[in-house]
Short mmCIF file of C-alpha atoms in Angstrom, two decimals:
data_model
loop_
_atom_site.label_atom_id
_atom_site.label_comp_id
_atom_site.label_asym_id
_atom_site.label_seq_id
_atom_site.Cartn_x
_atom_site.Cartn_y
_atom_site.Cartn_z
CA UNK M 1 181.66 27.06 -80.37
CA UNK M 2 181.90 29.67 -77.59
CA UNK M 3 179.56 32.60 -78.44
CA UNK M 4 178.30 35.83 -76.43
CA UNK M 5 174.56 35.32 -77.46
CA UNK M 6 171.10 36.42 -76.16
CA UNK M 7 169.87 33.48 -74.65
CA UNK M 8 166.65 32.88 -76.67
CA UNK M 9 169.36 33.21 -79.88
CA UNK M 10 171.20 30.35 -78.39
CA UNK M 11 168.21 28.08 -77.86
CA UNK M 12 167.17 28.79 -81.34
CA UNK M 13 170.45 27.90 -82.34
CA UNK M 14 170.45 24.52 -80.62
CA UNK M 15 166.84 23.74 -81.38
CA UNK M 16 167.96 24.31 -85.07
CA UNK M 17 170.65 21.48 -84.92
CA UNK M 18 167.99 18.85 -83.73
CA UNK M 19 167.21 19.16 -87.29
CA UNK M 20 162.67 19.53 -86.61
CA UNK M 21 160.93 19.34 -89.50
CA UNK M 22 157.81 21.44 -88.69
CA UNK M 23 158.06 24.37 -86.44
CA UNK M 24 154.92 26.17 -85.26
CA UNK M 25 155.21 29.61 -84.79
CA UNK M 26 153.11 32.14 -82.88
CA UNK M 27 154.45 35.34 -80.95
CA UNK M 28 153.82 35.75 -77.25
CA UNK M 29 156.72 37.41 -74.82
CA UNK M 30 159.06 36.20 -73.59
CA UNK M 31 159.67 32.98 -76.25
CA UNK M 32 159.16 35.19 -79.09
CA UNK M 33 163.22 35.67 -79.90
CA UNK M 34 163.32 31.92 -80.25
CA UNK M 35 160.84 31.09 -82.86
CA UNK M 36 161.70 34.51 -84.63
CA UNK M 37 165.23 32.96 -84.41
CA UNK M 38 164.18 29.67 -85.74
CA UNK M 39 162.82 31.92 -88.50
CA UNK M 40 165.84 33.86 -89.64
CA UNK M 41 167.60 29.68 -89.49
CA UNK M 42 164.66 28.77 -92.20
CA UNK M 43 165.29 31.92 -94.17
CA UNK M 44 168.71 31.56 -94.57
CA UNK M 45 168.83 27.98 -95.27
CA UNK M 46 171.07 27.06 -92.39
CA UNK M 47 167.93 24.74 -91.31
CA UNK M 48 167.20 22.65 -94.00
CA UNK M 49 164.14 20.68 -94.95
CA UNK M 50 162.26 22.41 -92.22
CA UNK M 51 158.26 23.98 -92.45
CA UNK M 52 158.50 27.05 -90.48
CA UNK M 53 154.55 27.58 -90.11
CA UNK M 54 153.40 31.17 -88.98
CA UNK M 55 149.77 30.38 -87.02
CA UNK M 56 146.94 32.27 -85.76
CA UNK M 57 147.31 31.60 -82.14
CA UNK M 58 148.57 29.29 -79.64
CA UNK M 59 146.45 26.97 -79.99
CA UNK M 60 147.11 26.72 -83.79
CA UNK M 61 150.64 26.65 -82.88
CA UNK M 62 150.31 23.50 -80.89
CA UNK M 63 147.31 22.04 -82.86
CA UNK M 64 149.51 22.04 -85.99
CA UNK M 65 152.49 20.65 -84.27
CA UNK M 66 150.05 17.30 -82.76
CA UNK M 67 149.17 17.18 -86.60
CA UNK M 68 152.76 17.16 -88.06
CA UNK M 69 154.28 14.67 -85.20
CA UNK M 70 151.37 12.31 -86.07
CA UNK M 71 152.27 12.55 -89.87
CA UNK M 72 156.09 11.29 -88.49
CA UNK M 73 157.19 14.45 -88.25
CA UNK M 74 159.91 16.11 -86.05
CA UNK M 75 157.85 18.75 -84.41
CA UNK M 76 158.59 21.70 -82.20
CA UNK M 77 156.54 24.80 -80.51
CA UNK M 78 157.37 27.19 -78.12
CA UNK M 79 154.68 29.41 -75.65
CA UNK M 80 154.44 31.31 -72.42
CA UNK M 81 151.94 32.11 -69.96
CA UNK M 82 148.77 32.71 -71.56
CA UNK M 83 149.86 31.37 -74.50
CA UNK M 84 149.80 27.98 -72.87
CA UNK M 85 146.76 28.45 -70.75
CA UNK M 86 145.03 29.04 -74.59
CA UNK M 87 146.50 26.15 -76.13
CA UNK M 88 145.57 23.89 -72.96
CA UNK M 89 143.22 21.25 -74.44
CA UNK M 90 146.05 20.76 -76.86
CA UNK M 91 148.39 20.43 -74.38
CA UNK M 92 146.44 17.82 -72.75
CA UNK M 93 145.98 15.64 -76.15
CA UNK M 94 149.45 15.97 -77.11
CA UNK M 95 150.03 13.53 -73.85
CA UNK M 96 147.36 11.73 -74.27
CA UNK M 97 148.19 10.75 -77.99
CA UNK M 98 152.24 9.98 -77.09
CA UNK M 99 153.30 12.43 -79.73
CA UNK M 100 157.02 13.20 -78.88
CA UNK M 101 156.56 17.38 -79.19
CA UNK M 102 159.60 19.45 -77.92
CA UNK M 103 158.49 22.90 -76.44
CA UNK M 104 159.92 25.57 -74.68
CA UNK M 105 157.76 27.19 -72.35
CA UNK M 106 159.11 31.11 -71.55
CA UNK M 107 158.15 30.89 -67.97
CA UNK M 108 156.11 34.48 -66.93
CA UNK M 109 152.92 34.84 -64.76
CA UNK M 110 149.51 34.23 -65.35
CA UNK M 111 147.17 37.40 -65.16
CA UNK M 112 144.78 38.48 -63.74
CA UNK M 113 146.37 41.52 -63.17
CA UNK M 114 148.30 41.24 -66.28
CA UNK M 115 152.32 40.56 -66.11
CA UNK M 116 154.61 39.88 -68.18
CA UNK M 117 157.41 39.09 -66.25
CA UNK M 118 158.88 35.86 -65.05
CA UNK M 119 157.41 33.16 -62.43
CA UNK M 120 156.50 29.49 -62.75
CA UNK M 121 152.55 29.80 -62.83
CA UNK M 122 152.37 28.46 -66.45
CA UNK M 123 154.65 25.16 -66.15
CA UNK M 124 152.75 24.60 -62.82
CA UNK M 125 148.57 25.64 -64.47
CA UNK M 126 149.68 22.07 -66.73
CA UNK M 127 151.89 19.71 -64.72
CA UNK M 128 149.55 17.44 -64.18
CA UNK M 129 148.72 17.05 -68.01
CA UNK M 130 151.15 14.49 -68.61
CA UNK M 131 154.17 16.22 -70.43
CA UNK M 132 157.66 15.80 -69.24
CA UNK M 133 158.79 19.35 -67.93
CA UNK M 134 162.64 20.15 -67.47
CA UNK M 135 163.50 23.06 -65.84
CA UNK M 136 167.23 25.37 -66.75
CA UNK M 137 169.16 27.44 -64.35
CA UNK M 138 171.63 28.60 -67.46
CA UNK M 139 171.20 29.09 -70.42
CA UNK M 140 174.00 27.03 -71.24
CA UNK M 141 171.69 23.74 -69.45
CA UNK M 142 169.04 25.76 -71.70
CA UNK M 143 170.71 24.74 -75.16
CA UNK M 144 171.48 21.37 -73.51
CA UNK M 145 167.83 20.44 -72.39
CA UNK M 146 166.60 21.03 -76.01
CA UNK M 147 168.97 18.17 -77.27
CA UNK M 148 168.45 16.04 -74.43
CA UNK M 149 164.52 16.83 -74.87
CA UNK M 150 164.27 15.61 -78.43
CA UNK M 151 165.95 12.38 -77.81
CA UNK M 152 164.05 11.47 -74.56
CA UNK M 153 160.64 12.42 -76.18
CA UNK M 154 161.50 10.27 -79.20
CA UNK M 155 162.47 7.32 -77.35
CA UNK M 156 159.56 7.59 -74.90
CA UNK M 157 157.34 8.81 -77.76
CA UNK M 158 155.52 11.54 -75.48
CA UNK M 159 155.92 15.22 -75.21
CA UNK M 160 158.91 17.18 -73.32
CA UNK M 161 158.71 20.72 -72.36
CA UNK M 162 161.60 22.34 -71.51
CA UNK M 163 161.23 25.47 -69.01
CA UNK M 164 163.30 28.50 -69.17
CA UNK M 165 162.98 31.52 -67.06
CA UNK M 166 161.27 34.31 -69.39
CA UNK M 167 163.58 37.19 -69.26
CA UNK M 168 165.84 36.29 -66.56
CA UNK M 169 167.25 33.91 -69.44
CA UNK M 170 165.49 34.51 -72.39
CA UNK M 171 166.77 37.78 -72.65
CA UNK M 172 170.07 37.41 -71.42
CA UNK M 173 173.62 38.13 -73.16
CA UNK M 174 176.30 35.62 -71.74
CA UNK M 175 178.58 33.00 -72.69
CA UNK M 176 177.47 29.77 -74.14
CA UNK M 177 178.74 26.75 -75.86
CA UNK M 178 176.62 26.03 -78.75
CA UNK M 179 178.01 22.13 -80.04
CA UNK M 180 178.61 21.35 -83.50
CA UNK M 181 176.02 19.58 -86.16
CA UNK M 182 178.18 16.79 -86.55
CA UNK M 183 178.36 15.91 -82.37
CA UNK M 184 174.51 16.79 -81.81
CA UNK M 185 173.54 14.39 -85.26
CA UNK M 186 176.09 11.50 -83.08
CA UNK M 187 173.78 11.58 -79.80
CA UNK M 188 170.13 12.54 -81.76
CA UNK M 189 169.94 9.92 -84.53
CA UNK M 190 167.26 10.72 -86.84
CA UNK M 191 163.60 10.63 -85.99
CA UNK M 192 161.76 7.55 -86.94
CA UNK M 193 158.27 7.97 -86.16
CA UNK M 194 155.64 4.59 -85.10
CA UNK M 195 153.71 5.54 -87.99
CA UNK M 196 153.50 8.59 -90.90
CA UNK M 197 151.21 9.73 -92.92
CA UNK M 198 150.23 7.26 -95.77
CA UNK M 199 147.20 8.13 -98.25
CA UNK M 200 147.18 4.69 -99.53
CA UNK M 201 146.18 3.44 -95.76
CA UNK M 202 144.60 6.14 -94.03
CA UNK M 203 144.54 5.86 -90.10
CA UNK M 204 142.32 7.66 -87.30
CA UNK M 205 143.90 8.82 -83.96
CA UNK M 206 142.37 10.51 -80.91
CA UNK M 207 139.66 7.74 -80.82
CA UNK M 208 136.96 7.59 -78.45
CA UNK M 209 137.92 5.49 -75.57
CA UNK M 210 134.86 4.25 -72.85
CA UNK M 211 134.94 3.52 -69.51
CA UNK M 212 136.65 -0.46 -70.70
CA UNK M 213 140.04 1.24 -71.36
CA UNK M 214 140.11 4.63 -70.00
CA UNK M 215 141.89 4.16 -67.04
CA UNK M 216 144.64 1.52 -68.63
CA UNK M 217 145.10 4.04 -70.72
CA UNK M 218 146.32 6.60 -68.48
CA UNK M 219 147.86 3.71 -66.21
CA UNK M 220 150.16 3.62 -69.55
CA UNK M 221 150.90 7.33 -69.51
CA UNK M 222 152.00 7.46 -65.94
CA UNK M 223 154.15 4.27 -65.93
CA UNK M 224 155.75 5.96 -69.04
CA UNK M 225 156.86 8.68 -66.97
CA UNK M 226 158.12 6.75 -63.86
CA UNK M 227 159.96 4.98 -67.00
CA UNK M 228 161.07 8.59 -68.19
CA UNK M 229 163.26 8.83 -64.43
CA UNK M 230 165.87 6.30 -65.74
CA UNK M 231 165.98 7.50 -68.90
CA UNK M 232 166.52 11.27 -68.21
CA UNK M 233 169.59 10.09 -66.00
CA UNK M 234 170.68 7.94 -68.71
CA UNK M 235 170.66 10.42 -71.22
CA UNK M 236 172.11 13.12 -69.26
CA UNK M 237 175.21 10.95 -68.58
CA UNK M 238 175.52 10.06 -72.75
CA UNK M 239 175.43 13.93 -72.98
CA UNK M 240 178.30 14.37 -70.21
CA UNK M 241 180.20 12.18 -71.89
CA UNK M 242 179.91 12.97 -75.70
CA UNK M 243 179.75 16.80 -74.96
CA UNK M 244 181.61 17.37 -72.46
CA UNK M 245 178.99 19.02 -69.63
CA UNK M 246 177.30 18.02 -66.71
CA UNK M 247 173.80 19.12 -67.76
CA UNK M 248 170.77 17.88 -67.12
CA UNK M 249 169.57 14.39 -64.96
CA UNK M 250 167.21 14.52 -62.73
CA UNK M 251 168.54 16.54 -59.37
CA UNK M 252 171.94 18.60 -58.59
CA UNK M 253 173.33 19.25 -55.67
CA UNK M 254 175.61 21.79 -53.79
CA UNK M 255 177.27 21.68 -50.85
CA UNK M 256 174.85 19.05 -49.20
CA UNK M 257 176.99 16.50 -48.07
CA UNK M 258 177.38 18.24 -44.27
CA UNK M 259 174.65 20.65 -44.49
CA UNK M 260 172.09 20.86 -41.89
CA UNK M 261 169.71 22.74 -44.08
CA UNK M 262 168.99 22.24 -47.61
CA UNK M 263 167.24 24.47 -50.22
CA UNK M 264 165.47 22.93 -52.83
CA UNK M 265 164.78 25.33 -56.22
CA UNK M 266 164.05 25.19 -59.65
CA UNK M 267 165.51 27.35 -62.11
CA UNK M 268 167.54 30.50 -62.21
CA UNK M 269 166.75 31.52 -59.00
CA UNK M 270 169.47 28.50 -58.31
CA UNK M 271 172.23 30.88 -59.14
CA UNK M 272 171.38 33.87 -56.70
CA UNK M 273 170.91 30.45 -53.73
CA UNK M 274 174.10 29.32 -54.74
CA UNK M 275 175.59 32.30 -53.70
CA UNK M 276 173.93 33.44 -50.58
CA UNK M 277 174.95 29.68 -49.87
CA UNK M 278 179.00 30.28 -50.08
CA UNK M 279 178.09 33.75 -48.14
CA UNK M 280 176.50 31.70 -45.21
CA UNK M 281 179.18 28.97 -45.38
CA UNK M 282 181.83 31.61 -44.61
CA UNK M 283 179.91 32.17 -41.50
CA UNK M 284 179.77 29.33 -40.89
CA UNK M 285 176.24 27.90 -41.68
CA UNK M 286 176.02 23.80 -43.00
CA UNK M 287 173.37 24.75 -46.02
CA UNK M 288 173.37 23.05 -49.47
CA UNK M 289 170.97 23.44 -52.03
CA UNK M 290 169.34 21.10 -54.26
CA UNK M 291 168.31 21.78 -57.90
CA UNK M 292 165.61 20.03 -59.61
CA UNK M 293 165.48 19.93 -63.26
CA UNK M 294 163.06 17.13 -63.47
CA UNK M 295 159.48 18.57 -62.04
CA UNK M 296 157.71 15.88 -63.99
CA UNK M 297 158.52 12.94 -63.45
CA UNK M 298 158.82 13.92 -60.01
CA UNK M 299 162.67 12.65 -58.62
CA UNK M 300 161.03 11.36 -55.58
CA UNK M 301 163.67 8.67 -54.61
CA UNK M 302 166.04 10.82 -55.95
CA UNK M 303 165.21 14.09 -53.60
CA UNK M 304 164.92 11.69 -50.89
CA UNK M 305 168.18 10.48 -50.86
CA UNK M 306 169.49 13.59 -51.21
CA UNK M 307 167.55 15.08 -48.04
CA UNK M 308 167.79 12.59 -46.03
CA UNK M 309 170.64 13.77 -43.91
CA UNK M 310 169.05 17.31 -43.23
CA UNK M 311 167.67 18.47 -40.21
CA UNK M 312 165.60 21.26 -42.46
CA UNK M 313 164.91 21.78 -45.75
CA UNK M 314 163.65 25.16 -47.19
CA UNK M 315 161.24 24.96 -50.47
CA UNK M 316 162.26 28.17 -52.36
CA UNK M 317 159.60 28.28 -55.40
CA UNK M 318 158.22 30.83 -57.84
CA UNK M 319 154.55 29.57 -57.99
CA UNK M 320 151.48 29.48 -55.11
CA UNK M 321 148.97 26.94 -55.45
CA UNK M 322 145.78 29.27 -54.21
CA UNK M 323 144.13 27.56 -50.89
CA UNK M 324 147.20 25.26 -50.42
CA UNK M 325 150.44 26.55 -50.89
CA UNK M 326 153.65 26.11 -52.95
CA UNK M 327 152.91 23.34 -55.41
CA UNK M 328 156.76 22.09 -55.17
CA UNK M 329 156.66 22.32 -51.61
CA UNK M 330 153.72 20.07 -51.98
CA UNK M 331 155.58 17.26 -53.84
CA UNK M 332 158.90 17.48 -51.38
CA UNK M 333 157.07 17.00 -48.38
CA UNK M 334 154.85 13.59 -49.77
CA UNK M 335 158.33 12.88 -51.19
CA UNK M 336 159.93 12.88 -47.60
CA UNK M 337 156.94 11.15 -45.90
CA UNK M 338 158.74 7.48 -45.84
CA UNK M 339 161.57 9.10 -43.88
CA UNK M 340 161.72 7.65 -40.28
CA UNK M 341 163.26 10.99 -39.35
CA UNK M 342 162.00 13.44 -42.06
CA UNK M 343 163.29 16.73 -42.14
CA UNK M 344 161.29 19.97 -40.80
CA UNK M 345 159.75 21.61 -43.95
CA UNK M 346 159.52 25.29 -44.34
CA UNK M 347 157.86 26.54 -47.55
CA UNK M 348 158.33 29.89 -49.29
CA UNK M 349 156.93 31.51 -52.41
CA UNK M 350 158.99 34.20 -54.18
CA UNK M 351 159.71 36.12 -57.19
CA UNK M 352 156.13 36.10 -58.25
CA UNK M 353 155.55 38.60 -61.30
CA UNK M 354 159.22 38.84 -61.74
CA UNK M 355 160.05 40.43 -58.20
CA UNK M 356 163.42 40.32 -57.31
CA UNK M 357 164.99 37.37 -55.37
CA UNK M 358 167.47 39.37 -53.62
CA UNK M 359 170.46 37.68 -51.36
CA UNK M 360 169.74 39.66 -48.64
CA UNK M 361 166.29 38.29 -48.03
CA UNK M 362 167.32 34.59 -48.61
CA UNK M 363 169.81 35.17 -46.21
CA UNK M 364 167.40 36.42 -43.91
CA UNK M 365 165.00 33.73 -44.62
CA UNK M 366 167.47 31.26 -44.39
CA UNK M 367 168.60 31.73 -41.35
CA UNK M 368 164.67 32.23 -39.94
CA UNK M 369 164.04 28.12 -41.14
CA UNK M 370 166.86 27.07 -38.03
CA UNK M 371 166.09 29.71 -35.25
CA UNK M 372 162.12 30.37 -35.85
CA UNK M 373 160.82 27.83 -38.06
CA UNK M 374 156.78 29.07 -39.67
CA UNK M 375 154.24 27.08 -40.62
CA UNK M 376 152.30 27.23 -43.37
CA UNK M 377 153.83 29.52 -46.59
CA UNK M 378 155.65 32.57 -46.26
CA UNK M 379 155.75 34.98 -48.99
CA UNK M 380 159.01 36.07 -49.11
CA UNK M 381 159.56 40.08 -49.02
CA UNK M 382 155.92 40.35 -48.92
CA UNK M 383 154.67 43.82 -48.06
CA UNK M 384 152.56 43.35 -44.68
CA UNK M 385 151.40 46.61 -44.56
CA UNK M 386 149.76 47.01 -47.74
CA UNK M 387 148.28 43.34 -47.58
CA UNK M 388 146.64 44.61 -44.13
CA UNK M 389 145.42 47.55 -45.20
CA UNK M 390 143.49 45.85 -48.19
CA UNK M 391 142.21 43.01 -45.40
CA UNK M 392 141.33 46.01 -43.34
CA UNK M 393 139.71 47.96 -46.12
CA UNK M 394 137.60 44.71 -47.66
CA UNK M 395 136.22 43.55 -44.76
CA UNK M 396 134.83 47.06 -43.38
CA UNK M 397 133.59 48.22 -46.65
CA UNK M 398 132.32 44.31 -47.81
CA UNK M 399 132.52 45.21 -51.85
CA UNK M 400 133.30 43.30 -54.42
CA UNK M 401 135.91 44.77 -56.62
CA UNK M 402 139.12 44.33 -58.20
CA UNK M 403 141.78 43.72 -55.78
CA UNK M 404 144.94 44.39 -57.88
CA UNK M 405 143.68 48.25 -58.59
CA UNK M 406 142.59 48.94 -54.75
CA UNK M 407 146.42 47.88 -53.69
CA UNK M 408 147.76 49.82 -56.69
CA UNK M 409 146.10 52.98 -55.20
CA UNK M 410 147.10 51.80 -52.05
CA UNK M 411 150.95 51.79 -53.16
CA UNK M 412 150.25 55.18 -54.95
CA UNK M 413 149.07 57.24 -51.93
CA UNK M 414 152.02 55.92 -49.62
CA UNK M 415 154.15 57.08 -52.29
CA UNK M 416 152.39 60.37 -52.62
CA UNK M 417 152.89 60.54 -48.48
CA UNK M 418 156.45 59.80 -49.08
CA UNK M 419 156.99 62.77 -51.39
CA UNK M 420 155.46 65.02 -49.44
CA UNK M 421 157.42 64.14 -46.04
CA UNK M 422 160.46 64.34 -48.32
CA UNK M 423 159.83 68.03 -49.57
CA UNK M 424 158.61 69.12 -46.11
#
């Protein structure tokens, strides 16, 4: 059914027809429309035989949800930012027990300084803690990754999380398809756990695990995920073909099959790309872009072929890995090191703390990759003479101090300067 529906409404929606059992339920921004959605789905009685549990913090929220799934329940959570960061040893032994959690992370930054607003720092502070992340550019793919999530955690018995962009999707009214109980029950069968809860034969999980076993033990978790790459594309092409929509997988592409440069993105920044892309292809340019949904497992094979032909490729990526650089631009580049003739890589960081991506500076730094190619990470639409200033300032004075506040005054007394110049 075709609705006009805040975007967190319509994930709630098609969370709600995977049928959970146990939802875990604790507010941070910008998730917090989807469990209070959930909510209203439990109140009303349109979700059936579901606990909607209201906990004292993330970490409850999670905690509660490891306990359910190992009961054989069909669990779900949903976090942001913070939230995650407090819920992080959790996170950690929901992978490490195989529990097949669904949870939507509300991508937004991680403070210090405090901000609310959207970047990947959160699904990037955990991707290395053995959960299967999916990333949406709709929120259309949105409603689409929480079906396909539930089936490919179930099947692989380990978590999913399924990334959406807070605010720039969360929060956003459009269109959106939400399917029908009887076509999501056809492609989700019900959940039939490896073991429940059973007082008459009580079992222990979480055990303590020596040096003997430890590392077959996490040999298991990663082969599980190089397992997950086949199954992702398998159940993204059930989905096409009982629903309708080309939605998930592991990579998409646009416009690569002549281009000379390729973007690679995650998210809903994919949109804006897409269209400074038919822009520059009007002039004339060869670009394409590549969208990964699958961060982890990484698509190396997958990203390779798809690059392959390109003479550069441009990393566009909401998240900086402190010391090193982009974290995606990280995995492209050891994905493209078995190239004979790999690509020149140029890596960029935007959009941090919900910035605006703005055409005009992709087109700009588009164009910069082919006729003056940088080294190292830009930071795209970074302000240069503030940053100095601050470099200037902190190595003449030498004090320790807060660095967000001395560039906030910074940006205050230009602004100041600017007022006055405008009234004189």
């Amino acid at each position: 059914m075709l609705k006009q529906i805040e975007g967190s409404k319509a994930m709630a929606e098609g969370i709600a027809l995977c049928r959970p059992e146990v939802i875990c339920a604790y507010p941070i921004t910008p998730q917090t429309h989807i469990v209070e959605g959930l909510g209203d789905l439990v109140k009303d009685g349109s979700l059936t035989n579901c606990e909607f549990i209201n906990v004292e913090s993330e970490f409850a929220a999670l905690s509660v949800a490891i306990g359910a799934s190992a009961a054989g329940a069909r669990a779900y959570t949903a976090t942001a930012s913070q939230g995650l960061l407090f819920m992080m040893e959790a996170v950690y032994n929901a992978a490490g027990l195989g529990l097949p959690i669904v949870m939507t992370l509300g991508n937004r930054a991680i403070g210090a300084p405090i901000n609310i607003w959207n970047d990947h720092s959160d699904a990037m502070a955990v991707r290395d803690a053995g959960w299967l992340q999916l990333f949406a550019e709709t929120n259309q793919e949105a409603v689409d990754l929480h079906i396909q999530a539930f089936r490919i955690a179930e099947e692989l018995s380990m978590p999913v999380m399924v990334n959406v962009d807070g605010f720039i999707l969360t929060h956003a009214v459009e269109r959106v398809d939400i399917p029908d109980q009887a076509t999501v029950d056809a492609f989700l069968p019900p959940f039939e756990p490896m073991q429940v809860l059973d007082p008459d034969e009580p079992a222990s999980i979480g055990a303590m695990v020596g040096p003997e076993a430890f590392t077959e033990v996490k040999y298991l978790a990663h082969y599980k995920q190089t397992q997950a790459l086949r199954l992702i594309t398998k159940v993204a092409g059930e989905y096409r073909s009982r629903f309708g929509r080309d939605s998930g997988g592991l990579i998409r592409t646009y416009r690569t099959q002549d281009a000379d440069t390729i973007v690679v993105a995650m998210g809903s920044v994919c949109g804006t790309i897409k269209d400074t892309i038919d822009e520059m292809r009007e002039e004339g340019y060869p670009i394409g872009l590549v969208t990964l949904i699958s961060y982890r497992p990484f698509p190396s094979a997958a990203l390779r072929n798809a690059l392959a032909g390109a003479k550069d490729i441009v990393v566009v990526e909401k998240a900086i890995s402190v010391g090193m650089g982009g974290p995606l631009a990280i995995d492209v580049d050891e994905a493209l090191r078995n190239l004979p003739h790999a690509p020149q890589l140029h890596s960029a960081v935007a959009g941090l703390g919900g910035r605006p991506i703005l055409k005009a500076s992709l087109h700009r730094l588009f164009r910069e990759a082919v006729v003056q190619p940088w080294e190292g990470t830009q930071f795209l639409d970074l302000n240069v003479r503030v940053v100095g200033r601050e470099i200037h300032r902190s190595a003449k004075t030498r004090r320790s101090g807060p660095t967000a506040e001395a560039l906030l005054r910074q940006l205050a007394a230009e602004e100041r300067e600017a007022a006055e110049k405008g009234r004189a």
